[in-house]
Tab-separated table of C-alpha atoms and ligand atoms in Angstrom:
chain	number	residue	atom	x	y	z
M	1	ALA	CA	-54.444	139.002	-128.378
M	2	LYS	CA	-55.622	139.190	-124.709
M	3	ALA	CA	-56.583	142.892	-125.706
M	4	ALA	CA	-59.377	141.270	-127.884
M	5	GLY	CA	-60.606	139.466	-124.723
M	6	GLY	CA	-63.433	137.060	-124.332
M	7	GLN	CA	-63.761	133.719	-125.944
M	8	LEU	CA	-61.698	134.372	-128.719
M	9	VAL	CA	-58.528	134.385	-126.666
M	10	GLU	CA	-59.482	131.229	-125.165
M	11	TYR	CA	-60.270	129.355	-128.247
M	12	THR	CA	-56.859	130.320	-129.880
M	13	PRO	CA	-54.833	127.603	-128.666
M	14	GLU	CA	-57.417	124.985	-129.304
M	15	LEU	CA	-57.701	126.174	-132.852
M	16	ASP	CA	-54.062	126.048	-133.106
M	17	GLU	CA	-53.940	122.571	-131.990
M	18	ARG	CA	-56.571	121.415	-134.174
M	19	ALA	CA	-54.764	123.005	-137.209
M	20	GLU	CA	-51.617	121.303	-136.014
M	21	ALA	CA	-53.288	117.757	-135.762
M	22	ALA	CA	-54.968	118.471	-139.257
M	23	GLU	CA	-51.647	119.325	-140.745
M	24	ARG	CA	-49.904	115.936	-138.972
M	25	LEU	CA	-52.881	113.906	-140.539
M	26	GLY	CA	-52.335	115.583	-143.915
M	27	ALA	CA	-48.696	114.345	-143.988
M	28	ASP	CA	-49.699	111.201	-142.714
M	29	LEU	CA	-52.120	110.888	-145.486
M	30	ARG	CA	-49.378	111.422	-148.153
M	31	HIS	CA	-47.349	108.582	-146.563
M	32	SER	CA	-50.224	106.246	-146.684
M	33	LEU	CA	-51.065	106.922	-150.276
M	34	ASP	CA	-47.700	105.839	-150.865
M	35	ASP	CA	-47.708	102.646	-148.679
M	36	GLY	CA	-51.270	101.576	-149.905
M	37	ASP	CA	-53.064	102.013	-146.303
M	38	PHE	CA	-56.286	102.817	-148.260
M	39	GLN	CA	-59.022	100.370	-149.027
M	40	VAL	CA	-62.340	100.880	-150.971
M	41	HIS	CA	-65.433	99.280	-149.500
M	42	TYR	CA	-68.840	98.736	-151.203
M	43	GLN	CA	-72.364	99.434	-149.918
M	44	PRO	CA	-75.318	97.729	-151.812
M	45	ILE	CA	-77.945	99.899	-153.340
M	46	VAL	CA	-80.961	97.518	-153.734
M	47	ASP	CA	-84.283	97.525	-155.457
M	48	LEU	CA	-86.938	97.766	-153.067
M	49	ARG	CA	-89.320	95.431	-154.929
M	50	ASP	CA	-87.176	92.093	-154.537
M	51	GLY	CA	-84.108	93.329	-152.416
M	52	ARG	CA	-81.596	92.617	-155.291
M	53	THR	CA	-78.335	94.519	-155.167
M	54	VAL	CA	-78.754	96.737	-158.285
M	55	ALA	CA	-75.668	98.748	-157.697
M	56	VAL	CA	-72.739	99.685	-155.076
M	57	GLU	CA	-71.374	103.022	-153.664
M	58	ALA	CA	-67.629	103.132	-153.217
M	59	LEU	CA	-66.603	104.425	-149.536
M	60	VAL	CA	-63.046	104.811	-148.997
M	61	ARG	CA	-61.276	103.506	-145.956
M	62	TRP	CA	-58.203	104.601	-144.408
M	63	THR	CA	-56.154	102.494	-141.841
M	64	HIS	CA	-53.867	104.710	-140.155
M	65	PRO	CA	-50.578	103.073	-139.362
M	66	VAL	CA	-50.752	104.028	-135.430
M	67	ARG	CA	-54.197	105.200	-135.165
M	68	GLY	CA	-56.229	102.512	-137.025
M	69	PRO	CA	-59.239	103.293	-138.815
M	70	VAL	CA	-59.905	107.037	-139.300
M	71	SER	CA	-63.180	107.966	-140.550
M	72	PRO	CA	-63.600	109.771	-144.127
M	73	ALA	CA	-65.649	112.378	-142.438
M	74	ALA	CA	-62.576	113.082	-140.672
M	75	PHE	CA	-59.736	112.760	-143.276
M	76	ILE	CA	-61.604	113.788	-146.698
M	77	PRO	CA	-61.803	117.582	-145.686
M	78	ILE	CA	-57.957	117.583	-144.642
M	79	ALA	CA	-57.424	115.818	-147.920
M	80	GLU	CA	-59.508	118.548	-149.762
M	81	ASP	CA	-57.602	121.216	-148.047
M	82	ASN	CA	-54.146	119.834	-148.896
M	83	GLY	CA	-55.151	118.931	-152.465
M	84	LEU	CA	-54.284	115.184	-151.851
M	85	ILE	CA	-57.934	114.307	-152.667
M	86	CYS	CA	-57.073	114.464	-156.386
M	87	GLU	CA	-54.434	111.893	-156.235
M	88	LEU	CA	-56.551	109.838	-153.825
M	89	GLY	CA	-59.808	110.174	-155.748
M	90	GLU	CA	-58.190	109.184	-158.804
M	91	TRP	CA	-56.911	105.931	-156.867
M	92	ILE	CA	-60.320	105.422	-155.614
M	93	MET	CA	-61.947	105.843	-159.179
M	94	ARG	CA	-59.508	103.266	-160.814
M	95	THR	CA	-60.019	100.755	-157.898
M	96	SER	CA	-63.666	100.940	-158.057
M	97	CYS	CA	-63.950	100.578	-161.880
M	98	ARG	CA	-61.367	97.496	-161.526
M	99	GLN	CA	-63.560	96.009	-159.094
M	100	LEU	CA	-66.576	96.263	-161.054
M	101	ALA	CA	-64.858	94.824	-164.143
M	102	THR	CA	-63.733	91.953	-161.644
M	103	TRP	CA	-67.301	91.294	-160.770
M	104	ARG	CA	-68.351	91.064	-164.108
M	105	GLU	CA	-65.663	88.355	-164.877
M	106	THR	CA	-66.347	86.272	-161.693
M	107	THR	CA	-70.018	86.754	-161.005
M	108	GLY	CA	-71.458	87.340	-164.508
M	109	ASP	CA	-75.140	88.866	-164.409
M	110	ARG	CA	-74.860	89.199	-160.811
M	111	ALA	CA	-72.497	92.044	-160.892
M	112	PRO	CA	-73.618	95.331	-159.931
M	113	ARG	CA	-75.289	97.278	-162.963
M	114	TYR	CA	-73.217	100.168	-162.193
M	115	ILE	CA	-71.067	101.821	-159.390
M	116	SER	CA	-71.405	104.656	-157.597
M	117	VAL	CA	-68.284	107.078	-156.681
M	118	ASN	CA	-67.940	110.095	-154.458
M	119	VAL	CA	-66.304	113.134	-156.111
M	120	SER	CA	-65.262	115.845	-154.022
M	121	PRO	CA	-65.303	119.619	-155.122
M	122	ARG	CA	-61.615	119.713	-155.229
M	123	GLN	CA	-61.551	116.987	-157.792
M	124	LEU	CA	-64.304	118.432	-159.915
M	125	SER	CA	-62.672	121.922	-160.253
M	126	GLU	CA	-59.433	120.419	-160.997
M	127	PRO	CA	-58.736	120.994	-164.755
M	128	GLY	CA	-58.683	117.919	-166.907
M	129	PHE	CA	-60.720	115.654	-164.438
M	130	PRO	CA	-63.285	114.572	-166.838
M	131	ASP	CA	-60.354	113.306	-169.200
M	132	VAL	CA	-58.886	111.525	-166.109
M	133	VAL	CA	-62.331	109.692	-165.610
M	134	MET	CA	-62.467	108.860	-169.299
M	135	SER	CA	-59.038	107.442	-169.525
M	136	ILE	CA	-59.893	105.236	-166.461
M	137	LEU	CA	-62.887	103.994	-168.000
M	138	ALA	CA	-61.038	102.907	-171.153
M	139	GLU	CA	-58.359	101.271	-169.261
M	140	THR	CA	-60.777	99.098	-167.445
M	141	GLY	CA	-63.211	98.577	-169.719
M	142	ILE	CA	-66.315	100.299	-167.994
M	143	SER	CA	-68.649	102.135	-170.030
M	144	PRO	CA	-69.615	105.506	-169.064
M	145	SER	CA	-73.262	104.593	-168.495
M	146	ASP	CA	-71.937	102.278	-165.809
M	147	LEU	CA	-70.389	104.997	-163.690
M	148	LEU	CA	-72.645	107.148	-161.341
M	149	ILE	CA	-70.640	110.215	-159.982
M	150	GLU	CA	-72.069	111.442	-156.845
M	151	VAL	CA	-71.704	115.282	-156.198
M	152	THR	CA	-72.758	117.513	-153.471
M	153	GLU	CA	-75.007	120.291	-153.764
M	154	THR	CA	-72.408	122.719	-152.327
M	155	ALA	CA	-69.758	121.610	-154.886
M	156	ILE	CA	-71.982	122.796	-157.954
M	157	PHE	CA	-73.645	125.705	-156.237
M	158	GLY	CA	-72.924	128.770	-158.194
M	159	GLY	CA	-71.640	127.401	-161.323
M	160	GLY	CA	-67.901	127.609	-162.301
M	161	THR	CA	-65.337	124.634	-163.262
M	162	ALA	CA	-67.102	122.122	-161.115
M	163	THR	CA	-70.247	122.650	-162.713
M	164	GLU	CA	-68.711	122.641	-166.368
M	165	ALA	CA	-66.964	119.336	-165.439
M	166	VAL	CA	-70.348	117.901	-164.432
M	167	GLU	CA	-71.650	119.082	-167.609
M	168	THR	CA	-68.790	117.474	-169.557
M	169	LEU	CA	-68.902	114.143	-167.793
M	170	HIS	CA	-72.640	114.082	-168.317
M	171	ARG	CA	-72.207	114.665	-172.034
M	172	SER	CA	-69.840	111.810	-172.223
M	173	GLY	CA	-72.547	109.576	-170.829
M	174	ILE	CA	-71.449	109.367	-167.321
M	175	ARG	CA	-74.672	109.567	-164.978
M	176	ILE	CA	-74.698	112.153	-162.222
M	177	ALA	CA	-76.145	111.965	-158.678
M	178	LEU	CA	-76.747	114.656	-156.204
M	179	ASP	CA	-75.624	113.252	-152.738
M	180	ASP	CA	-77.178	114.406	-149.464
M	181	PHE	CA	-79.765	115.716	-151.297
M	182	GLY	CA	-81.989	118.229	-149.407
M	183	THR	CA	-79.035	119.509	-146.967
M	184	GLY	CA	-77.431	122.196	-149.108
M	185	HIS	CA	-78.596	125.560	-150.262
M	186	SER	CA	-80.407	125.404	-153.364
M	187	SER	CA	-81.318	121.812	-154.008
M	188	LEU	CA	-84.323	122.260	-156.043
M	189	GLY	CA	-82.836	125.151	-158.146
M	190	LEU	CA	-79.980	122.994	-159.049
M	191	LEU	CA	-82.268	120.443	-160.676
M	192	ARG	CA	-82.995	122.927	-163.358
M	193	THR	CA	-79.556	124.093	-164.140
M	194	VAL	CA	-77.446	120.980	-163.579
M	195	PRO	CA	-77.841	117.692	-165.441
M	196	VAL	CA	-78.572	115.499	-162.868
M	197	ASP	CA	-79.972	111.901	-163.255
M	198	VAL	CA	-80.219	110.551	-159.730
M	199	ILE	CA	-81.029	112.246	-156.409
M	200	LYS	CA	-79.644	110.654	-153.177
M	201	VAL	CA	-82.308	111.586	-150.633
M	202	ASP	CA	-80.619	112.386	-147.319
M	203	LYS	CA	-80.552	110.013	-144.468
M	204	SER	CA	-81.989	112.772	-142.046
M	205	PHE	CA	-85.290	112.719	-144.118
M	206	VAL	CA	-85.313	109.024	-144.106
M	207	ASP	CA	-84.921	109.175	-140.221
M	208	GLU	CA	-87.802	111.286	-139.974
M	209	ILE	CA	-90.307	108.708	-141.493
M	210	THR	CA	-90.037	106.509	-137.960
M	211	GLU	CA	-89.272	109.587	-135.597
M	212	PRO	CA	-92.209	109.946	-133.260
M	213	GLY	CA	-94.243	113.177	-133.971
M	214	ARG	CA	-92.665	113.490	-137.590
M	215	ARG	CA	-94.262	112.531	-140.841
M	216	ALA	CA	-92.779	111.540	-144.044
M	217	VAL	CA	-93.694	114.888	-145.912
M	218	ILE	CA	-90.407	115.620	-147.254
M	219	VAL	CA	-89.643	111.935	-148.689
M	220	ASP	CA	-93.143	111.965	-150.140
M	221	ALA	CA	-92.797	115.375	-151.761
M	222	LEU	CA	-89.270	114.405	-153.055
M	223	ILE	CA	-90.433	111.240	-154.913
M	224	HIS	CA	-93.119	113.320	-156.838
M	225	VAL	CA	-90.303	115.769	-157.724
M	226	CYS	CA	-88.301	113.083	-159.183
M	227	ARG	CA	-91.199	111.491	-161.126
M	228	GLY	CA	-92.032	114.798	-162.457
M	229	LEU	CA	-88.545	115.424	-163.655
M	230	ASP	CA	-87.847	112.096	-164.768
M	231	LEU	CA	-85.025	111.279	-162.099
M	232	ARG	CA	-84.247	108.453	-159.967
M	233	ALA	CA	-84.349	108.444	-156.275
M	234	VAL	CA	-82.218	106.440	-153.631
M	235	ALA	CA	-83.112	106.789	-150.250
M	236	GLU	CA	-80.124	106.683	-147.843
M	237	GLY	CA	-79.616	105.432	-144.559
M	238	VAL	CA	-82.329	103.048	-144.292
M	239	GLU	CA	-81.859	101.206	-141.135
M	240	THR	CA	-84.940	99.434	-140.425
M	241	ALA	CA	-87.621	97.231	-142.075
M	242	GLU	CA	-90.190	99.636	-141.256
M	243	GLN	CA	-88.506	102.421	-143.061
M	244	ALA	CA	-87.774	100.246	-146.309
M	245	ASP	CA	-91.653	98.959	-146.142
M	246	TYR	CA	-92.772	102.969	-145.829
M	247	LEU	CA	-90.596	104.044	-148.701
M	248	ARG	CA	-91.642	101.297	-150.960
M	249	ASP	CA	-95.464	102.243	-150.329
M	250	LEU	CA	-94.483	105.806	-151.182
M	251	GLY	CA	-93.174	104.725	-154.391
M	252	TYR	CA	-89.495	104.444	-153.994
M	253	GLN	CA	-87.578	101.868	-155.855
M	254	TYR	CA	-84.001	102.247	-154.712
M	255	ALA	CA	-82.616	102.445	-150.964
M	256	GLN	CA	-79.265	101.936	-149.445
M	257	GLY	CA	-78.440	101.602	-145.581
M	258	TYR	CA	-77.466	99.378	-142.915
M	259	HIS	CA	-80.731	97.413	-143.040
M	260	PHE	CA	-79.706	95.894	-146.445
M	261	GLY	CA	-75.945	95.908	-145.772
M	262	ARG	CA	-72.921	97.863	-144.391
M	263	PRO	CA	-69.937	99.037	-146.721
M	264	ALA	CA	-67.592	95.835	-146.892
M	265	PRO	CA	-64.589	94.977	-148.990
M	266	ASP	CA	-66.562	92.668	-151.280
M	267	PRO	CA	-70.317	92.322	-150.654
M	268	ILE	CA	-71.033	90.810	-154.298
M	269	THR	CA	-69.002	87.896	-153.885
M	270	ALA	CA	-70.116	87.254	-150.303
M	271	GLU	CA	-73.751	87.477	-151.612
M	272	VAL	CA	-73.076	85.086	-154.547
M	273	ALA	CA	-71.551	82.443	-152.167
M	274	ARG	CA	-74.473	82.759	-150.106
M	275	ALA	CA	-76.713	82.192	-152.897
M	276	SER	CA	-75.176	79.098	-154.046
M	277	ALA	CA	-74.864	77.826	-150.657
M	278	ALA	CA	-78.558	77.934	-149.887
F	301	C2E	P1	-71.688	109.705	-148.440
F	301	C2E	O1	-71.560	109.977	-149.624
F	301	C2E	O2	-73.226	110.260	-148.154
F	301	C2E	O3	-71.754	108.299	-148.017
F	301	C2E	C1	-72.951	107.523	-147.037
F	301	C2E	C2	-72.233	107.408	-145.719
F	301	C2E	O4	-73.245	107.019	-144.928
F	301	C2E	C3	-71.269	106.407	-145.421
F	301	C2E	O5	-70.434	106.873	-144.558
F	301	C2E	C4	-71.974	105.032	-145.088
F	301	C2E	O6	-71.102	104.326	-144.376
F	301	C2E	C5	-73.176	105.686	-144.430
F	301	C2E	N1	-74.308	105.000	-144.137
F	301	C2E	C6	-74.636	104.197	-145.259
F	301	C2E	N2	-75.613	103.401	-144.660
F	301	C2E	C7	-76.087	103.858	-143.524
F	301	C2E	C8	-77.127	103.785	-142.340
F	301	C2E	O7	-78.027	103.097	-142.637
F	301	C2E	N3	-76.900	104.464	-141.250
F	301	C2E	C9	-75.778	105.055	-140.903
F	301	C2E	N4	-75.650	105.755	-139.708
F	301	C2E	N5	-74.692	105.507	-142.054
F	301	C2E	C10	-75.116	104.777	-143.033
F	301	C2E	P2	-68.735	106.909	-144.682
F	301	C2E	O8	-68.214	105.727	-145.330
F	301	C2E	O9	-68.359	107.331	-143.288
F	301	C2E	O10	-68.409	108.136	-145.476
F	301	C2E	C11	-68.978	109.522	-145.054
F	301	C2E	C12	-68.680	110.479	-146.119
F	301	C2E	O11	-67.593	110.799	-146.321
F	301	C2E	C13	-69.687	110.098	-147.198
F	301	C2E	O12	-70.842	110.368	-147.340
F	301	C2E	C14	-68.808	111.205	-148.270
F	301	C2E	O13	-69.445	112.229	-148.430
F	301	C2E	C15	-67.189	110.979	-147.788
F	301	C2E	N6	-66.847	109.859	-148.421
F	301	C2E	C16	-66.716	108.563	-148.262
F	301	C2E	N7	-65.841	107.850	-149.314
F	301	C2E	C17	-65.536	108.933	-150.104
F	301	C2E	C18	-64.800	108.914	-151.387
F	301	C2E	O14	-64.379	107.791	-151.807
F	301	C2E	N8	-64.388	109.851	-151.818
F	301	C2E	C19	-65.055	111.145	-151.480
F	301	C2E	N9	-64.601	112.496	-152.065
F	301	C2E	N10	-65.727	111.160	-150.443
F	301	C2E	C20	-66.124	110.144	-149.689
F	302	MG	MG1	-72.264	109.262	-151.463
F	303	MG	MG1	-74.870	110.243	-149.159
F	304	MG	MG1	-74.489	111.352	-146.447
C-alpha cells in the first residue's frame, strides 16, 4: 500500500476505522430495533396565513443504549447500507399512521389533516413496498390521501423500481412530496416525469432570504413553478419570523421549521392543551 504513496496511504486507517464504526453502529441498530430504542417525533407543518398546524412530518429518533441520541443523518445511511431501513421504515410508517389515528380519536378536528413520512431509496426499491404501505393504511384506518410520502430526487432519479413504486403509490391515492427540493441533480426535469404533488423547498434556499447580499430569487421562482404545475410548496427550515413573513408575501402557504415548532413526541396534544388552557 505504501507504493501507492501520498494521501491515500494516510487515509486508509481512518477509512477502516470509519467502516468499523459504521458496522458496529449497524449491529447496534439491529439490537435497538428489537429492544424498542426508536421513537418517532413529529414536526408541525403550518399554514402561513393563520399559523395553524395542517400536518406533521414524522422524524425518527434513536436513543443508543450507550451513546444516547444519535442523529438520523448519522444512522439512516447505515441502515440503508445494511438493509435494516426496510424494517425500521415499516415500523416508522406504522407508528406514524397509528399516531394520526390516535390524534383523530383524542383531538377530533384539531388532528393534523395528513402525515408526512420520509421514505428512503432502498425502501422504495424493495419489491412489495407499496403493498406494505397499503396494508398499514388498512390496519390503522388511515386513508391513502391522508398520507404524504417524502422522497428525494436522488431516490427516483433515473427511473427503475423506485420510480415505479412512486407511480404505484400515487395511483393508490397516496400523495408524493419531493424532499430537499433543488439540491439534487434533476429537480425540474423530475417534475415532468414523476407524479409529484408537493415540493419541499430546501432549507438552503429559505436561508438565503435573510442572508446579507443574497436575494429570494430561487424561492420566488419556485413558487411560480408550483403554481404553474398545480403543486403545493412547503418551505423547510424556517427559523425566523422575518423568513415566515417574506415567504407569505411571496405567496407561500405552507412552511415548517424551528420558528413554528421543533420535532417533538406529541406537539398536537400539547397544542390542544395550550389552547384549552388559554
Ligand atoms: P428531512 O426529511 O429534510 O427533515 C428535515 C430535517 O430538518 C429534520 O432533521 C428536522 O429536525 C430539521 N429541521 C426542521 N426545521 C428546522 C429548522 O428550522 N432549522 C434546522 N436547522 N433544522 C430543521 P432530522 O430529524 O435530524 O432528520 C434529518 C434527515 O434524516 C431528514 O431530513 C431525513 O432525510 C432523514 N430522516 C429523518 N427521519 C427519517 C425517517 O423516519 N425515515 C427516513 N428514511 N429518513 C429520515
Ligand atoms: Mg423530509
Ligand atoms: Mg426535507
Ligand atoms: Mg432536509
